[in-house]
GROMACS .gro file of C-alpha atoms in nm:
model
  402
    1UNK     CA    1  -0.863   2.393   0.345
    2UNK     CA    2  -0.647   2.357   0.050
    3UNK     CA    3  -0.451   2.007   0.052
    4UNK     CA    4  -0.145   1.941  -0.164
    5UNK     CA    5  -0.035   1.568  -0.113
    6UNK     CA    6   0.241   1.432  -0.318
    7UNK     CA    7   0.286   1.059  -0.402
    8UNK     CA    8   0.592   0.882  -0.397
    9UNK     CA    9   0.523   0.619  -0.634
   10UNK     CA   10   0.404   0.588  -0.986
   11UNK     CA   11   0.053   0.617  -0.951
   12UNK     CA   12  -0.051   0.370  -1.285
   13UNK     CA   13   0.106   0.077  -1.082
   14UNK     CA   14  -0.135  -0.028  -0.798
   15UNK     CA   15   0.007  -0.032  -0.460
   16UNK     CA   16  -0.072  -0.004  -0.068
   17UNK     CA   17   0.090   0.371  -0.084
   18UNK     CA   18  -0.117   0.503  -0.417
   19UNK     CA   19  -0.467   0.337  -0.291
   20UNK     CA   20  -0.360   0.512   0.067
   21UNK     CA   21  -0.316   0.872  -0.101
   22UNK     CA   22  -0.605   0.806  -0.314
   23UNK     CA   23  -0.860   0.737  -0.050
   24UNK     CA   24  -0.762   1.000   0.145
   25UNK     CA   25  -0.794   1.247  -0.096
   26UNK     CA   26  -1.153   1.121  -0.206
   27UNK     CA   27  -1.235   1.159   0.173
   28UNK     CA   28  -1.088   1.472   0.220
   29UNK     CA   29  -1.262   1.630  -0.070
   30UNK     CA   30  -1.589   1.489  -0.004
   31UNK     CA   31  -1.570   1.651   0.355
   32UNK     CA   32  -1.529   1.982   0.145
   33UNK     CA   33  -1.153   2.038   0.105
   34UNK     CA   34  -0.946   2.112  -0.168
   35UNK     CA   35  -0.715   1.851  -0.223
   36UNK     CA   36  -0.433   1.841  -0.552
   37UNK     CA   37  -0.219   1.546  -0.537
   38UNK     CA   38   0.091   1.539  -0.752
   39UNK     CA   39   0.268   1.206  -0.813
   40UNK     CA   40   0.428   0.999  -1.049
   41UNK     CA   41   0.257   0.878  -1.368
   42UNK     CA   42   0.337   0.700  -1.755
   43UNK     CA   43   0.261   0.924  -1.997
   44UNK     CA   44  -0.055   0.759  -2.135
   45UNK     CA   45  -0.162   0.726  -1.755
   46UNK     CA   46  -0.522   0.812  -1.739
   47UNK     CA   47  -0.523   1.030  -1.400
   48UNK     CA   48  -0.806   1.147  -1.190
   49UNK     CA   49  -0.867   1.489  -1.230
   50UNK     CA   50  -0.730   1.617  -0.905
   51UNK     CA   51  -0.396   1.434  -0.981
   52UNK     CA   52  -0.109   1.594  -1.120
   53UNK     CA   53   0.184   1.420  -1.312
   54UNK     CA   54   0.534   1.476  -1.232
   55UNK     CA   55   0.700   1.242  -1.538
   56UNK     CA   56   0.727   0.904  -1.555
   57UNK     CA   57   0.943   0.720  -1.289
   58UNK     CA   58   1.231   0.435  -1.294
   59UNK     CA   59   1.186   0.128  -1.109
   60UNK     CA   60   1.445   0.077  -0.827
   61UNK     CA   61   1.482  -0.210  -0.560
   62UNK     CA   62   1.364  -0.108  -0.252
   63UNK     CA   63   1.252  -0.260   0.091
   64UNK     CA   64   1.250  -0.645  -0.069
   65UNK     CA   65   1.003  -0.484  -0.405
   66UNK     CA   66   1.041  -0.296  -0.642
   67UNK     CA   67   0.966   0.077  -0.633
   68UNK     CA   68   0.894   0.315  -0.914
   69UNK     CA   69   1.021   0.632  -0.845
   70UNK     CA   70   1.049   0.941  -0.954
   71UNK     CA   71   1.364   1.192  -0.909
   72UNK     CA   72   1.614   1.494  -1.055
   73UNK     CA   73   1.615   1.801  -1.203
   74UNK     CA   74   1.287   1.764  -1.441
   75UNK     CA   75   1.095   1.606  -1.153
   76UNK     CA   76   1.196   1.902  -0.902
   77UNK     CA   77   1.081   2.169  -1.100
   78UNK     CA   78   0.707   2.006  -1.214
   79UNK     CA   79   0.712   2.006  -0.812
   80UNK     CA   80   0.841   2.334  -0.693
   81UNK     CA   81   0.556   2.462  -1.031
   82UNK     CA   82   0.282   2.269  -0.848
   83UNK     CA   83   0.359   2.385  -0.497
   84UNK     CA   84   0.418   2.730  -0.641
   85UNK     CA   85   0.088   2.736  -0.835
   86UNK     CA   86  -0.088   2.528  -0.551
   87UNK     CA   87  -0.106   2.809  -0.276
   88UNK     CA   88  -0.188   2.509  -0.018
   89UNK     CA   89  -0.258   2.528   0.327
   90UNK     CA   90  -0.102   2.227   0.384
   91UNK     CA   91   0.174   2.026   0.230
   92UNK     CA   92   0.133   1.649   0.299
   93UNK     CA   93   0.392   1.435   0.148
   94UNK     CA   94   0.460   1.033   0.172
   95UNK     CA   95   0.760   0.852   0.236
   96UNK     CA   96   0.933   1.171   0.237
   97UNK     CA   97   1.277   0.974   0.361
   98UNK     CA   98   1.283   0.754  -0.006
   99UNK     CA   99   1.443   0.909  -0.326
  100UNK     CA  100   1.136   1.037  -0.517
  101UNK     CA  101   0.888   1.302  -0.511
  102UNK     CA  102   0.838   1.364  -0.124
  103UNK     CA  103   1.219   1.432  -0.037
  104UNK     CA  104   1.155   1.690  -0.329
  105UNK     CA  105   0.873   1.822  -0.201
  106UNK     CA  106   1.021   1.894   0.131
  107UNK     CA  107   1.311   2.024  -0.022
  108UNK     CA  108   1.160   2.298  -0.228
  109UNK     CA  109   0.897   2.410  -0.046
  110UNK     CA  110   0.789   2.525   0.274
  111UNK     CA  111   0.563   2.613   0.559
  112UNK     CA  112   0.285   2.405   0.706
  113UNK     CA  113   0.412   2.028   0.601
  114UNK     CA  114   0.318   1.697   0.739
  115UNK     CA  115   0.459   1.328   0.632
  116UNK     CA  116   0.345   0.971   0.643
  117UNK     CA  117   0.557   0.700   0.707
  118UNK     CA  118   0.425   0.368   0.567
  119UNK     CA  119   0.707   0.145   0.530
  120UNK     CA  120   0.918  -0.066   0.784
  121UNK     CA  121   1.296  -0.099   0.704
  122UNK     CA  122   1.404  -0.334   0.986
  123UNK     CA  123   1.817  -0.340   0.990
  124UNK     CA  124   1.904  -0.143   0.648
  125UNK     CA  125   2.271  -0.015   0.649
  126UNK     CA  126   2.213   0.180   0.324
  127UNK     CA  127   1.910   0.334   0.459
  128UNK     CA  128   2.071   0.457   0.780
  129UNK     CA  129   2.403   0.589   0.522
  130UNK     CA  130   2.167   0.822   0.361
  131UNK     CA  131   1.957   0.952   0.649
  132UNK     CA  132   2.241   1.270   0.660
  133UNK     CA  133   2.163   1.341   0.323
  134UNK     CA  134   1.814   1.398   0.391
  135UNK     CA  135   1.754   1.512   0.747
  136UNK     CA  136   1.798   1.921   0.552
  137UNK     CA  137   1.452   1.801   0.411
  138UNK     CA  138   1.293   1.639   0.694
  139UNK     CA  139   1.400   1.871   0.955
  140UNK     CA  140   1.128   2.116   0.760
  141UNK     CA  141   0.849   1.875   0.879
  142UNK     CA  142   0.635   1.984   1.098
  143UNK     CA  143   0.370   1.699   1.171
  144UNK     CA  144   0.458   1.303   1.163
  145UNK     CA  145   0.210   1.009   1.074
  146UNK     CA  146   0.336   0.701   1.095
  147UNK     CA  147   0.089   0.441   0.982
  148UNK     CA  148   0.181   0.125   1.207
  149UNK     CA  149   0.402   0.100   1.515
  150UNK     CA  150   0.647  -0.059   1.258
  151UNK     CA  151   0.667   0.214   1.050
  152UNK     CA  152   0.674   0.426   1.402
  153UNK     CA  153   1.010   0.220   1.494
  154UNK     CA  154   1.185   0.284   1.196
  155UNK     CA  155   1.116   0.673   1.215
  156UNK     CA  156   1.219   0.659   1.564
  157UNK     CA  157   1.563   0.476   1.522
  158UNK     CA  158   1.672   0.615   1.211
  159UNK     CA  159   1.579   0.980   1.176
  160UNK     CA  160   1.472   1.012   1.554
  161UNK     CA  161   1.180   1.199   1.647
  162UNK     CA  162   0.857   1.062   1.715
  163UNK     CA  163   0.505   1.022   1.510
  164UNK     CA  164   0.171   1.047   1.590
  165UNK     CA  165   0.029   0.654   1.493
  166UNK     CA  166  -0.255   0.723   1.217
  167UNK     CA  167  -0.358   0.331   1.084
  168UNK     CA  168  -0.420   0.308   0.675
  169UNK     CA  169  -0.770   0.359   0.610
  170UNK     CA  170  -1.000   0.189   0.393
  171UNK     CA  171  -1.351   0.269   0.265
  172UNK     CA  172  -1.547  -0.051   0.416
  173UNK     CA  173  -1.856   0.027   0.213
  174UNK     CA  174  -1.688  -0.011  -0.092
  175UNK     CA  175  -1.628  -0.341   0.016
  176UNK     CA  176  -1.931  -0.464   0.207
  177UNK     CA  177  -2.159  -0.616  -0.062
  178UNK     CA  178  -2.052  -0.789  -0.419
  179UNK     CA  179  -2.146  -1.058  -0.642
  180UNK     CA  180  -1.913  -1.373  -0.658
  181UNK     CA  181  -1.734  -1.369  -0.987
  182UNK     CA  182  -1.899  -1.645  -1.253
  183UNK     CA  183  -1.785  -1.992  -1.235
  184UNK     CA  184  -1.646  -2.006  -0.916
  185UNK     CA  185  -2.044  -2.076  -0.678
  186UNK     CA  186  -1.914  -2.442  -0.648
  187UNK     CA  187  -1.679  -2.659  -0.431
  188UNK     CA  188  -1.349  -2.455  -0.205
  189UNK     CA  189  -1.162  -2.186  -0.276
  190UNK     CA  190  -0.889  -1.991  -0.126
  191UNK     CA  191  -0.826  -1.676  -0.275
  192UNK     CA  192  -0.504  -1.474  -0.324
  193UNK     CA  193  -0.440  -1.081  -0.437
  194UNK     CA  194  -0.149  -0.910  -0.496
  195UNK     CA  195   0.172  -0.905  -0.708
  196UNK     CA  196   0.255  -1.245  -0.765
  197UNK     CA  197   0.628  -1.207  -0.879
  198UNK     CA  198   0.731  -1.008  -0.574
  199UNK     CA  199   0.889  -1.272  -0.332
  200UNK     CA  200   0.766  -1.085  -0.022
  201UNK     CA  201   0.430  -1.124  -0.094
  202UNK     CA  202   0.467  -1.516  -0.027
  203UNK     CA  203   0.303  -1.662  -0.319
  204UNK     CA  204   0.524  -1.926  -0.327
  205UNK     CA  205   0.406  -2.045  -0.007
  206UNK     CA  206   0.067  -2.042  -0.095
  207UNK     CA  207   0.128  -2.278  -0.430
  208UNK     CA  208   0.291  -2.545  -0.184
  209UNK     CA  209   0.045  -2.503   0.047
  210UNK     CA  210  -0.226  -2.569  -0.236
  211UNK     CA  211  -0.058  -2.861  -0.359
  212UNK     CA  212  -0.056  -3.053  -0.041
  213UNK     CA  213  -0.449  -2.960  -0.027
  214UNK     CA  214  -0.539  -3.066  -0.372
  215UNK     CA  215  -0.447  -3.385  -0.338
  216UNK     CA  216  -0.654  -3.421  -0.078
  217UNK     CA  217  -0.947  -3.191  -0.166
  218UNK     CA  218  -1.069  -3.234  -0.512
  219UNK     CA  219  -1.285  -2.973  -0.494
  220UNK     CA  220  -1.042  -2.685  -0.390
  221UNK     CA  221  -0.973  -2.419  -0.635
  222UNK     CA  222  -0.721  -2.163  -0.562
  223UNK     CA  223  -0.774  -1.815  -0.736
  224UNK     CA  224  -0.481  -1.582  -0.785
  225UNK     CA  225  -0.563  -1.191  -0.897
  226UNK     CA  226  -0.211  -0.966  -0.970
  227UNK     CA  227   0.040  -0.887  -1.180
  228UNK     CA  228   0.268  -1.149  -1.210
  229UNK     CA  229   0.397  -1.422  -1.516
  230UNK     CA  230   0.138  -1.714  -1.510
  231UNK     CA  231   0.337  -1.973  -1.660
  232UNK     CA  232   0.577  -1.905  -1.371
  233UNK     CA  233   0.323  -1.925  -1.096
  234UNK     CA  234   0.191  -2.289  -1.291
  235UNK     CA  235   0.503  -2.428  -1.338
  236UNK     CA  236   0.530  -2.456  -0.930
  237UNK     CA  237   0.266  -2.639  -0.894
  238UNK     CA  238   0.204  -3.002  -1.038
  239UNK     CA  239   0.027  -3.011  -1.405
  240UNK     CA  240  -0.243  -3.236  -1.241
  241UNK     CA  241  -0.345  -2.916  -1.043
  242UNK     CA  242  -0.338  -2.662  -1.308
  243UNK     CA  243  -0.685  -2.658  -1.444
  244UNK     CA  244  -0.806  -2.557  -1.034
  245UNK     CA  245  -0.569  -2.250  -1.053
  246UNK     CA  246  -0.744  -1.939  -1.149
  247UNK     CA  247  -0.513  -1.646  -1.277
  248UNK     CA  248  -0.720  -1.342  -1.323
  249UNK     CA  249  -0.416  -1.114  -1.396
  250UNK     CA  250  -0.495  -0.765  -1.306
  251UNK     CA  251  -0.797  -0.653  -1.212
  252UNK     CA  252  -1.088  -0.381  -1.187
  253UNK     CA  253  -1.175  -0.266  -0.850
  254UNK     CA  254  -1.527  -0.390  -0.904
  255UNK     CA  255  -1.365  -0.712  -0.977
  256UNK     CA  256  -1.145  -0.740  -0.691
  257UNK     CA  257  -1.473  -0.660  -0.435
  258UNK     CA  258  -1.604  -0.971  -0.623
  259UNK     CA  259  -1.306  -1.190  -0.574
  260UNK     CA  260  -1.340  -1.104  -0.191
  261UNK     CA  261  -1.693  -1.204  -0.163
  262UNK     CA  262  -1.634  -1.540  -0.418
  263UNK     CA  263  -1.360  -1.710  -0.166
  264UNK     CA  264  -1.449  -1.928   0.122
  265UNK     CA  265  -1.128  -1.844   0.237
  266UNK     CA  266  -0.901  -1.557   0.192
  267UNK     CA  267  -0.501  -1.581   0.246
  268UNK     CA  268  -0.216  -1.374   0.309
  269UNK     CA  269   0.118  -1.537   0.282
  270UNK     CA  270   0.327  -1.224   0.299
  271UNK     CA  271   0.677  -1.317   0.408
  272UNK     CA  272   0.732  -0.977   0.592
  273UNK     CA  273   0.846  -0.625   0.553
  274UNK     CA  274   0.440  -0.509   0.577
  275UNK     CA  275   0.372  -0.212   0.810
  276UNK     CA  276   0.005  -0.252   0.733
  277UNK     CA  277  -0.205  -0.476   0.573
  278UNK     CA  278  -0.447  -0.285   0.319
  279UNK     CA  279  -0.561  -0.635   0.153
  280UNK     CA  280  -0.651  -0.773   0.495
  281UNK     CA  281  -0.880  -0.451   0.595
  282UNK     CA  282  -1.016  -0.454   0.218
  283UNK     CA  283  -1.142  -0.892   0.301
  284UNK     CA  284  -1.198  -0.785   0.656
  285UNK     CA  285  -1.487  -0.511   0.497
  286UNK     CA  286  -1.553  -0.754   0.228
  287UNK     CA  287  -1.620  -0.983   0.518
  288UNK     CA  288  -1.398  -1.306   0.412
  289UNK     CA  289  -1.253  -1.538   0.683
  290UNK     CA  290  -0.840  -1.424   0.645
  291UNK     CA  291  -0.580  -1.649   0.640
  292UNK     CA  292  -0.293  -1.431   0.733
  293UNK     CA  293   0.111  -1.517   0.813
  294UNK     CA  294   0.200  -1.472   1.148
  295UNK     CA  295   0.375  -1.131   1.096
  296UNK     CA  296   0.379  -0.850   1.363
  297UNK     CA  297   0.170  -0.583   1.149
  298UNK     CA  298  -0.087  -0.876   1.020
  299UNK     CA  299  -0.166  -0.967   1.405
  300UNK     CA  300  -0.238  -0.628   1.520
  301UNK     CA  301  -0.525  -0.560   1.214
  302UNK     CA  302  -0.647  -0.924   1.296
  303UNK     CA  303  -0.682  -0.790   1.690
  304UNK     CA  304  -0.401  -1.127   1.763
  305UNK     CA  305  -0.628  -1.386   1.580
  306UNK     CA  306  -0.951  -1.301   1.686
  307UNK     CA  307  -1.079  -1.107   1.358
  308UNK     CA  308  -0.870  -1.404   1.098
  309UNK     CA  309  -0.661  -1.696   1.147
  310UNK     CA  310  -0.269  -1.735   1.140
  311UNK     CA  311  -0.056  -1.936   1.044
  312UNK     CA  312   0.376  -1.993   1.073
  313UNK     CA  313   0.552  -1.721   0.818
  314UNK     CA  314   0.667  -1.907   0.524
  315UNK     CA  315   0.573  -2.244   0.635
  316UNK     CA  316   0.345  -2.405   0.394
  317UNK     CA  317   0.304  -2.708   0.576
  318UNK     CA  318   0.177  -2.420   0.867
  319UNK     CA  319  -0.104  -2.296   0.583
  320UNK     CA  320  -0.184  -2.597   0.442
  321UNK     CA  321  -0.320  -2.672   0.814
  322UNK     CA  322  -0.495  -2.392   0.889
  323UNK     CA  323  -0.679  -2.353   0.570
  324UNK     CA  324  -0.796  -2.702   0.568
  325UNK     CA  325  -0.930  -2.597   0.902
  326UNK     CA  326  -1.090  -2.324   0.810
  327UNK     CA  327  -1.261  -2.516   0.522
  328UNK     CA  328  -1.365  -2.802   0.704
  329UNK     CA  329  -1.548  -2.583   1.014
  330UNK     CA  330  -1.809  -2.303   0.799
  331UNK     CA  331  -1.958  -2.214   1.178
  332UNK     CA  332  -1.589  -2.110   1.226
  333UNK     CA  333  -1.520  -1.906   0.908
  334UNK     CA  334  -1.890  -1.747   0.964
  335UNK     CA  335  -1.763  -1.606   1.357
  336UNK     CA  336  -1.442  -1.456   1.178
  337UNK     CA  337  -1.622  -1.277   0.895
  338UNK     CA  338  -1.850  -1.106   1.182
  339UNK     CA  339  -1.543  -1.062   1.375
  340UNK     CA  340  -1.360  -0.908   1.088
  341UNK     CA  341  -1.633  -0.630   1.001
  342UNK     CA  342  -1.641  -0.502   1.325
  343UNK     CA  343  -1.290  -0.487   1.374
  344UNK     CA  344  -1.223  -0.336   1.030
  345UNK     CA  345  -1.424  -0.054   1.143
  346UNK     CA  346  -1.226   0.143   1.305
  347UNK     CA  347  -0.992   0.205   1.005
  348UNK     CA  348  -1.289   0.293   0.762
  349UNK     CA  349  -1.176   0.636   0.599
  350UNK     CA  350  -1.475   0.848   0.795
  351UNK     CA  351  -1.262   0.787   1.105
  352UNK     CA  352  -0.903   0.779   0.984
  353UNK     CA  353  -0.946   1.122   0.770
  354UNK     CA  354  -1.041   1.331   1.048
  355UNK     CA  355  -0.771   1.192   1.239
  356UNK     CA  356  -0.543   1.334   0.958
  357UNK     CA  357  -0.700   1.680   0.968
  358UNK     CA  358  -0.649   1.703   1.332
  359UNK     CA  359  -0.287   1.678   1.226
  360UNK     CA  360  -0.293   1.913   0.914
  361UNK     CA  361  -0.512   2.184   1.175
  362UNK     CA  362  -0.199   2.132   1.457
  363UNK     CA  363   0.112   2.251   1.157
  364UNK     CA  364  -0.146   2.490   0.962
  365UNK     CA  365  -0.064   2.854   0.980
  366UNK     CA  366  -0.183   3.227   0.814
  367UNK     CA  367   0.098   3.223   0.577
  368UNK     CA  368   0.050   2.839   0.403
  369UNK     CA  369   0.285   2.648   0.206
  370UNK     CA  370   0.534   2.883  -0.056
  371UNK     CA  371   0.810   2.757  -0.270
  372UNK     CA  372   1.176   2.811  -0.112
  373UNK     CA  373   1.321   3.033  -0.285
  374UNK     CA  374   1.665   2.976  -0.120
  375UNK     CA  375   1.652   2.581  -0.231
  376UNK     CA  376   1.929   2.487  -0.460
  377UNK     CA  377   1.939   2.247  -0.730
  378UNK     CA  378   1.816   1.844  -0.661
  379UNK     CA  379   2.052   1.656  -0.741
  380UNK     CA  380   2.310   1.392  -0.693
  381UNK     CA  381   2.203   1.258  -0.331
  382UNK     CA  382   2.232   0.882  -0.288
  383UNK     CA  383   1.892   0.691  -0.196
  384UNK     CA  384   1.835   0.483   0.152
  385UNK     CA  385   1.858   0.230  -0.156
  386UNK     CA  386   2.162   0.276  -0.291
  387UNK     CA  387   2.119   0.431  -0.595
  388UNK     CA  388   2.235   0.736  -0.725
  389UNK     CA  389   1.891   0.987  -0.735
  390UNK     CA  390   1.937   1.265  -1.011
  391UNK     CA  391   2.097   1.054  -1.252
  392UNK     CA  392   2.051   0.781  -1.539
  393UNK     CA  393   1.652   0.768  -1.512
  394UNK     CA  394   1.657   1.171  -1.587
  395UNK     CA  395   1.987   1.200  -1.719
  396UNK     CA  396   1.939   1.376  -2.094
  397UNK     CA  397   1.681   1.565  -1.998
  398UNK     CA  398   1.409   1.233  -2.002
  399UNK     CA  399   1.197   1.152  -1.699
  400UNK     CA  400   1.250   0.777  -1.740
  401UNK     CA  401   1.532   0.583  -1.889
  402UNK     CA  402   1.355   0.304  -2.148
   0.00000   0.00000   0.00000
């Protein structure tokens, strides 16, 4: 079968959406397919070779982060080229509802084409303004996949409809075995990855948390990998704590399996607005004992507690608690881990791709994906986040604005 997926988001900025696409097409490919993915990208990115680039993209507020995006008139025709010059069977596009290259996607082609949903919106007015703007594009859909029963909910009250529930996948293997990363085989340490200056992704919490620990564990270390401004992240915590703060920055993927298997325990502060949870399945595989805020979509990966523990959303006092818990009781850490690698199993990529295919095979017909001819221009439609799409970031004729 010949696969066209399109990416909403740049794809030389990490993210739960990009690893998603990327995995999937790695799976799909080594089960035999053809697979051509066409996203956003800088124009020094360094790109796999099955990966297209549609221009750079602009950074937007979106959803409590930041998304980089990419829309307009330059943007629409690299698309309606690549679906032109693809001659896929199927047409599987991401986030299809947001301002960027999915919406385009669906807008200029058609035929067989199925869409995954990964984000939850909860109550967002703008969002809900903009749905009648895009529902010309969506109503060409012909197969939903929405990734948790969050993501389900917001397809279901805002663009109605309903979605078959396909979890994010991740490739346990990768995960299962690693070295701990030098200098860190002595004393505690809780471990931390993602982007640090994105408020949602509780950091914050975590530093208070660690600073009511320290000064009662002198051998806890706390080790931070992500983008984010270190002297920010230091300056909320006390100086006298500083030198047992790791910042690793960004990192490899073979250092990030080695950060898993270096902490005793593993922690996810996220404040909310997480359908999934593609760090906790990548420390589930690793097999860390996770430390995870009590939020809806974090329960249901850590089967309700049984595969990691909780703790309060946003409370540091909450984490502080539990972690010191965790550290202080190895037998229970060591049931977790076991729990955690059997319960990550069911959303290794072997599984979850062939779920996908089931849904490509039920939309698939003789005829494949074509360009539409009869679609119009792109431009000028307003974005579930407010912004004007086809202007400033491609206005002049550039793909990004500096």
């Amino acid at each position: 079968m010949r696969i066209g997926i399109v990416c909403p988001y740049t794809w030389d900025v990490p993210g739960g959406v990009q690893v998603h696409i990327q995995d999937l097409a790695e799976a799909l490919m080594a089960d035999g397919h053809h697979v051509s993915v066409i996203s956003p990208a800088a124009e020094n990115a360094e790109l796999p070779p099955y990966v297209t680039s549609a221009g750079r993209a602009v950074p937007v507020p979106f959803n409590g982060s930041v998304a980089r995006m990419s829309f307009g008139f330059l943007s629409a025709n690299r698309v309606r080229r690549w679906v032109r010059e693809g001659r896929f069977d199927v047409l599987h596009v991401h986030e299809p509802a947001i301002p960027s290259l999915g919406l385009l996607a669906c807008w200029v082609a058609k035929g067989p084409i199925v869409a995954t949903f990964h984000a939850s919106y909860g109550n967002s007015r703008s969002f809900s303004v903009g749905v009648p703007v895009i529902m010309s594009a969506l109503e060409k859909i012909g197969g939903r996949i929405a990734v948790s029963d969050a993501a389900r909910k917001t397809l279901v009250e805002f663009m109605g409809g309903d979605a078959v529930l396909i979890p994010n996948g991740v490739t346990v293997g990768r995960y299962a075995e690693g070295e701990p990363l030098p200098g860190w085989d002595e004393g505690e340490v809780i471990g931390f990855l993602g982007r640090m200056d994105e408020p949602r992704k509780g950091l914050p919490v975590l530093l208070e948390a660690f600073a009511l620990l320290a000064a009662e564990r002198p051998a806890l270390r706390l080790l931070l990998a992500g983008p984010g401004d270190a002297d920010e992240v230091l300056g909320r915590v006390p100086a006298a704590f500083h030198d047992r703060i790791g910042l690793l920055g960004m990192v490899s993927e073979e250092d990030k399996v080695r950060a898993y298997h270096t902490v005793d325990v593993f922690c996810a502060p996220n404040l909310g607005g997480e359908s999934f949870g593609i760090v906790l399945t990548e420390a589930m595989s690793a097999g860390a004992a996770v430390l995870a805020s009590d939020i809806p979509a974090f329960r249901k990966v850590l089967d309700e507690g049984q595969a990691g523990a909780l703790f309060a959303t946003g409370d540091a006092a909450s984490l502080a608690r539990e972690a010191a818990a965790l550290l202080d009781d190895p037998g229970r850490r060591a049931r977790l881990s076991r729990e955690a690698r059997l319960a990550v199993r069911k959303y290794d990529w072997s599984t979850v791709a062939r779920d996908v295919l089931r849904v490509y095979e039920t939309v698939a017909s003789t005829a494949g994906v074509e360009e539409d001819a009869g679609a119009g221009a792109v431009t000028g439609a307003a974005g579930p986040a407010g912004a004007a799409v086809g202007t400033g970031a491609e206005a002049g004729g550039r793909d990004e604005a500096p």
